[in-house]
Amino acid sequence: MGEQERMVEAILFASTEPVTVADLNARMPHGCDGKAAVELLRKRYEGRGVRVVRVADAWAIRTAADLSFLMQKETVETRKLSRAAIETLAIIAYHQPVTRAEIEEIRGVSVSRGTVDLLLDLEWIRFGRRKMTPGRPVTFVVTPAFLDHFGLESPRDLPGLKELRAAGLLDNRPPLGALGDPAEDAAEDEGQAEMFEADGPTPSRGAGATSGATSGAGDETP
């Protein structure tokens, strides 16, 4: 029986899948008792780092459950956001609270459910209050996790138009028909603080600013 235990041990150790008693008997020499041998082997492994466990009608060698933490390995996975996700996140950050319909109006294309789900999974956005408009649509706002990731104390610390232009993230040329009045830029920067009043309306001037930051995506399918 000791030799039969060794054979069962070798079979279970080398097998990637649980092995039934019928398979054990088929592999072992004629007259061997796979059932009795595996039961003895199970008792021998009690209290050890690995155990002989029953899986349905089969048997396998598995790591002891209380030592499973030793097998875990934590890794940092870097995921690059798609252009659609970046634009959606920027619109929410600058226009919160904002509905899906408003995001689509600013981007000029529909927002896929996967894009919003990704930002929700990252915990960079969350659901805000429902708007007091027909249908009571839900709104989206950024989260403290978003602020922490980008080193912001509050959404008001997001860069304004002049900072975005200086960083090359916006076209420095004034839009067609604009006079480029410095007073107008100052008014737009001042309006940025107002767009983050949780209970206030989303200003139309702010909507134009973000539309410029995210332009060029009209031919993209998110």
Short mmCIF file of C-alpha atoms in Angstrom, two decimals:
data_model
loop_
_atom_site.label_atom_id
_atom_site.label_comp_id
_atom_site.label_asym_id
_atom_site.label_seq_id
_atom_site.Cartn_x
_atom_site.Cartn_y
_atom_site.Cartn_z
CA MET A 1 0.00 0.00 0.00
CA GLY A 2 2.93 2.34 0.64
CA GLU A 3 4.02 1.92 -2.96
CA GLN A 4 0.47 2.61 -4.15
CA GLU A 5 0.49 5.84 -2.13
CA ARG A 6 3.68 6.91 -3.91
CA MET A 7 2.10 6.20 -7.30
CA VAL A 8 -1.03 8.17 -6.45
CA GLU A 9 1.12 11.03 -5.15
CA ALA A 10 3.09 11.12 -8.40
CA ILE A 11 -0.05 11.09 -10.53
CA LEU A 12 -1.78 13.87 -8.60
CA PHE A 13 1.38 15.98 -8.46
CA ALA A 14 1.94 15.80 -12.22
CA SER A 15 -1.70 16.27 -13.23
CA THR A 16 -3.00 19.73 -14.10
CA GLU A 17 -6.58 18.59 -13.50
CA PRO A 18 -8.23 16.66 -10.66
CA VAL A 19 -8.01 12.89 -11.17
CA THR A 20 -10.86 10.47 -10.50
CA VAL A 21 -10.39 7.17 -8.70
CA ALA A 22 -11.27 5.39 -11.95
CA ASP A 23 -8.39 7.19 -13.69
CA LEU A 24 -6.05 6.30 -10.85
CA ASN A 25 -6.96 2.62 -11.11
CA ALA A 26 -6.55 2.75 -14.89
CA ARG A 27 -3.01 4.14 -14.62
CA MET A 28 -1.80 2.00 -11.74
CA PRO A 29 -0.83 -1.69 -12.06
CA HIS A 30 -3.63 -4.22 -12.06
CA GLY A 31 -4.97 -5.03 -8.59
CA CYS A 32 -4.12 -1.66 -7.01
CA ASP A 33 -6.75 0.11 -4.91
CA GLY A 34 -6.69 3.77 -5.92
CA LYS A 35 -9.48 4.72 -3.54
CA ALA A 36 -7.75 3.34 -0.45
CA ALA A 37 -4.37 4.75 -1.53
CA VAL A 38 -5.66 8.27 -2.05
CA GLU A 39 -7.44 8.24 1.32
CA LEU A 40 -4.21 7.23 3.07
CA LEU A 41 -2.34 9.90 1.15
CA ARG A 42 -4.90 12.52 2.17
CA LYS A 43 -4.38 11.72 5.85
CA ARG A 44 -0.60 11.83 5.43
CA TYR A 45 -0.79 15.36 4.00
CA GLU A 46 -3.03 16.77 6.74
CA GLY A 47 -1.43 19.81 8.36
CA ARG A 48 1.16 20.19 5.60
CA GLY A 49 1.73 23.11 3.21
CA VAL A 50 -0.06 21.21 0.46
CA ARG A 51 -3.07 18.98 0.88
CA VAL A 52 -4.83 16.23 -1.02
CA VAL A 53 -8.35 17.54 -1.54
CA ARG A 54 -11.48 16.17 -3.13
CA VAL A 55 -12.91 18.12 -6.04
CA ALA A 56 -16.35 16.71 -6.90
CA ASP A 57 -15.63 13.07 -7.75
CA ALA A 58 -11.91 13.61 -8.30
CA TRP A 59 -8.77 14.29 -6.27
CA ALA A 60 -6.04 16.90 -6.53
CA ILE A 61 -3.05 18.33 -4.67
CA ARG A 62 -3.67 21.91 -3.68
CA THR A 63 -1.98 24.56 -1.52
CA ALA A 64 -3.34 24.72 2.03
CA ALA A 65 -6.07 27.33 2.15
CA ASP A 66 -4.55 29.20 5.11
CA LEU A 67 -1.33 29.73 3.14
CA SER A 68 -2.95 31.14 0.01
CA PHE A 69 -1.71 34.65 0.87
CA LEU A 70 1.84 33.47 0.14
CA MET A 71 0.87 32.82 -3.48
CA GLN A 72 -0.50 36.32 -4.11
CA LYS A 73 1.52 38.85 -6.05
CA GLU A 74 0.50 42.46 -6.38
CA THR A 75 1.33 44.27 -9.59
CA VAL A 76 0.60 47.77 -10.81
CA GLU A 77 -1.17 47.76 -14.15
CA THR A 78 -0.88 50.94 -16.18
CA ARG A 79 -3.85 51.57 -18.44
CA LYS A 80 -3.83 54.35 -21.00
CA LEU A 81 -7.11 56.15 -21.36
CA SER A 82 -8.60 56.41 -24.81
CA ARG A 83 -9.11 59.81 -26.40
CA ALA A 84 -12.85 59.45 -25.85
CA ALA A 85 -12.32 58.77 -22.13
CA ILE A 86 -9.95 61.74 -21.74
CA GLU A 87 -12.37 64.09 -23.46
CA THR A 88 -15.32 62.80 -21.44
CA LEU A 89 -13.36 63.19 -18.20
CA ALA A 90 -12.31 66.73 -19.12
CA ILE A 91 -15.88 67.74 -19.91
CA ILE A 92 -17.14 66.36 -16.61
CA ALA A 93 -14.35 68.08 -14.68
CA TYR A 94 -14.98 71.49 -16.25
CA HIS A 95 -18.78 71.34 -16.49
CA GLN A 96 -19.91 69.33 -13.48
CA PRO A 97 -22.63 68.48 -12.75
CA VAL A 98 -23.19 67.43 -16.36
CA THR A 99 -25.51 64.89 -17.98
CA ARG A 100 -24.64 62.37 -20.66
CA ALA A 101 -26.66 64.37 -23.21
CA GLU A 102 -24.67 67.50 -22.40
CA ILE A 103 -21.39 65.60 -22.77
CA GLU A 104 -22.50 64.34 -26.17
CA GLU A 105 -23.55 67.84 -27.22
CA ILE A 106 -20.12 69.24 -26.34
CA ARG A 107 -18.13 66.41 -27.93
CA GLY A 108 -20.35 66.20 -30.99
CA VAL A 109 -20.45 62.40 -30.84
CA SER A 110 -22.24 59.87 -28.66
CA VAL A 111 -20.63 58.66 -25.45
CA SER A 112 -20.34 54.89 -25.24
CA ARG A 113 -21.38 53.13 -22.06
CA GLY A 114 -17.95 51.54 -21.81
CA THR A 115 -16.25 54.94 -21.61
CA VAL A 116 -18.41 56.05 -18.68
CA ASP A 117 -18.11 52.64 -16.98
CA LEU A 118 -14.30 52.84 -17.21
CA LEU A 119 -14.23 56.23 -15.51
CA LEU A 120 -16.64 54.96 -12.85
CA ASP A 121 -14.47 51.88 -12.27
CA LEU A 122 -11.42 54.12 -11.84
CA GLU A 123 -13.48 56.06 -9.27
CA TRP A 124 -12.58 59.32 -11.01
CA ILE A 125 -16.24 60.20 -11.56
CA ARG A 126 -19.44 59.40 -9.72
CA PHE A 127 -23.14 60.00 -10.12
CA GLY A 128 -24.32 63.42 -8.97
CA ARG A 129 -27.77 64.85 -8.39
CA ARG A 130 -30.53 64.38 -10.91
CA LYS A 131 -31.28 67.51 -12.89
CA MET A 132 -34.65 69.14 -12.41
CA THR A 133 -35.44 68.79 -16.09
CA PRO A 134 -37.82 66.48 -17.97
CA GLY A 135 -36.78 62.89 -17.41
CA ARG A 136 -34.69 63.83 -14.33
CA PRO A 137 -31.40 62.71 -15.97
CA VAL A 138 -28.50 61.78 -13.71
CA THR A 139 -25.41 63.94 -13.69
CA PHE A 140 -21.73 63.14 -13.36
CA VAL A 141 -19.15 64.85 -11.14
CA VAL A 142 -15.48 64.19 -10.41
CA THR A 143 -14.44 62.49 -7.17
CA PRO A 144 -11.81 63.16 -4.49
CA ALA A 145 -9.83 60.30 -6.07
CA PHE A 146 -9.64 62.32 -9.30
CA LEU A 147 -8.44 65.39 -7.40
CA ASP A 148 -5.86 63.34 -5.48
CA HIS A 149 -4.52 61.69 -8.66
CA PHE A 150 -3.96 65.03 -10.38
CA GLY A 151 -2.76 66.87 -7.27
CA LEU A 152 -5.72 69.23 -7.03
CA GLU A 153 -7.23 70.60 -3.86
CA SER A 154 -10.57 71.29 -5.52
CA PRO A 155 -11.98 71.41 -9.07
CA ARG A 156 -11.41 75.17 -9.00
CA ASP A 157 -7.67 74.43 -9.25
CA LEU A 158 -8.06 73.08 -12.78
CA PRO A 159 -6.07 75.15 -15.29
CA GLY A 160 -7.89 78.02 -16.96
CA LEU A 161 -7.89 79.05 -20.60
CA LYS A 162 -4.70 81.11 -20.41
CA GLU A 163 -2.82 78.27 -18.69
CA LEU A 164 -4.04 75.73 -21.22
CA ARG A 165 -3.00 77.97 -24.10
CA ALA A 166 0.42 78.58 -22.51
CA ALA A 167 0.93 74.82 -22.18
CA GLY A 168 0.07 74.32 -25.84
CA LEU A 169 -3.07 72.36 -25.07
CA LEU A 170 -5.30 74.88 -26.81
CA ASP A 171 -4.91 76.65 -30.11
CA ASN A 172 -3.40 80.06 -29.36
CA ARG A 173 -5.13 81.57 -32.37
CA PRO A 174 -8.45 83.23 -31.52
CA PRO A 175 -11.51 81.57 -33.04
CA LEU A 176 -12.93 82.97 -36.25
CA GLY A 177 -14.64 86.31 -35.57
CA ALA A 178 -13.12 86.70 -32.08
CA LEU A 179 -11.33 89.95 -31.28
CA GLY A 180 -9.06 88.39 -28.65
CA ASP A 181 -10.04 90.95 -26.03
CA PRO A 182 -7.99 90.37 -22.81
CA ALA A 183 -11.01 91.42 -20.76
CA GLU A 184 -12.97 88.58 -22.32
CA ASP A 185 -10.30 86.04 -21.32
CA ALA A 186 -10.37 87.39 -17.76
CA ALA A 187 -14.13 87.00 -17.69
CA GLU A 188 -13.84 83.43 -18.89
CA ASP A 189 -11.29 82.57 -16.20
CA GLU A 190 -13.55 84.13 -13.58
CA GLY A 191 -16.43 82.08 -14.91
CA GLN A 192 -14.44 78.89 -14.32
CA ALA A 193 -14.95 79.20 -10.57
CA GLU A 194 -18.69 79.55 -11.06
CA MET A 195 -19.00 76.34 -13.05
CA PHE A 196 -18.07 74.33 -9.96
CA GLU A 197 -20.90 75.60 -7.82
CA ALA A 198 -22.67 72.33 -7.14
CA ASP A 199 -26.15 73.80 -7.09
CA GLY A 200 -25.67 76.42 -9.79
CA PRO A 201 -26.41 76.15 -13.52
CA THR A 202 -23.67 75.25 -15.97
CA PRO A 203 -22.63 78.55 -17.63
CA SER A 204 -22.71 78.69 -21.38
CA ARG A 205 -19.34 80.46 -21.46
CA GLY A 206 -17.71 77.47 -19.72
CA ALA A 207 -19.23 75.11 -22.23
CA GLY A 208 -17.56 76.97 -25.06
CA ALA A 209 -14.19 76.81 -23.32
CA THR A 210 -14.20 73.05 -22.93
CA SER A 211 -15.50 72.57 -26.42
CA GLY A 212 -12.33 74.19 -27.62
CA ALA A 213 -10.17 71.96 -25.43
CA THR A 214 -11.73 68.83 -26.79
CA SER A 215 -12.30 69.78 -30.40
CA GLY A 216 -11.29 67.50 -33.23
CA ALA A 217 -13.09 64.43 -31.94
CA GLY A 218 -16.14 64.80 -34.15
CA ASP A 219 -14.93 62.11 -36.50
CA GLU A 220 -14.17 59.62 -33.78
CA THR A 221 -16.28 56.71 -32.70
CA PRO A 222 -15.64 56.18 -28.97
#
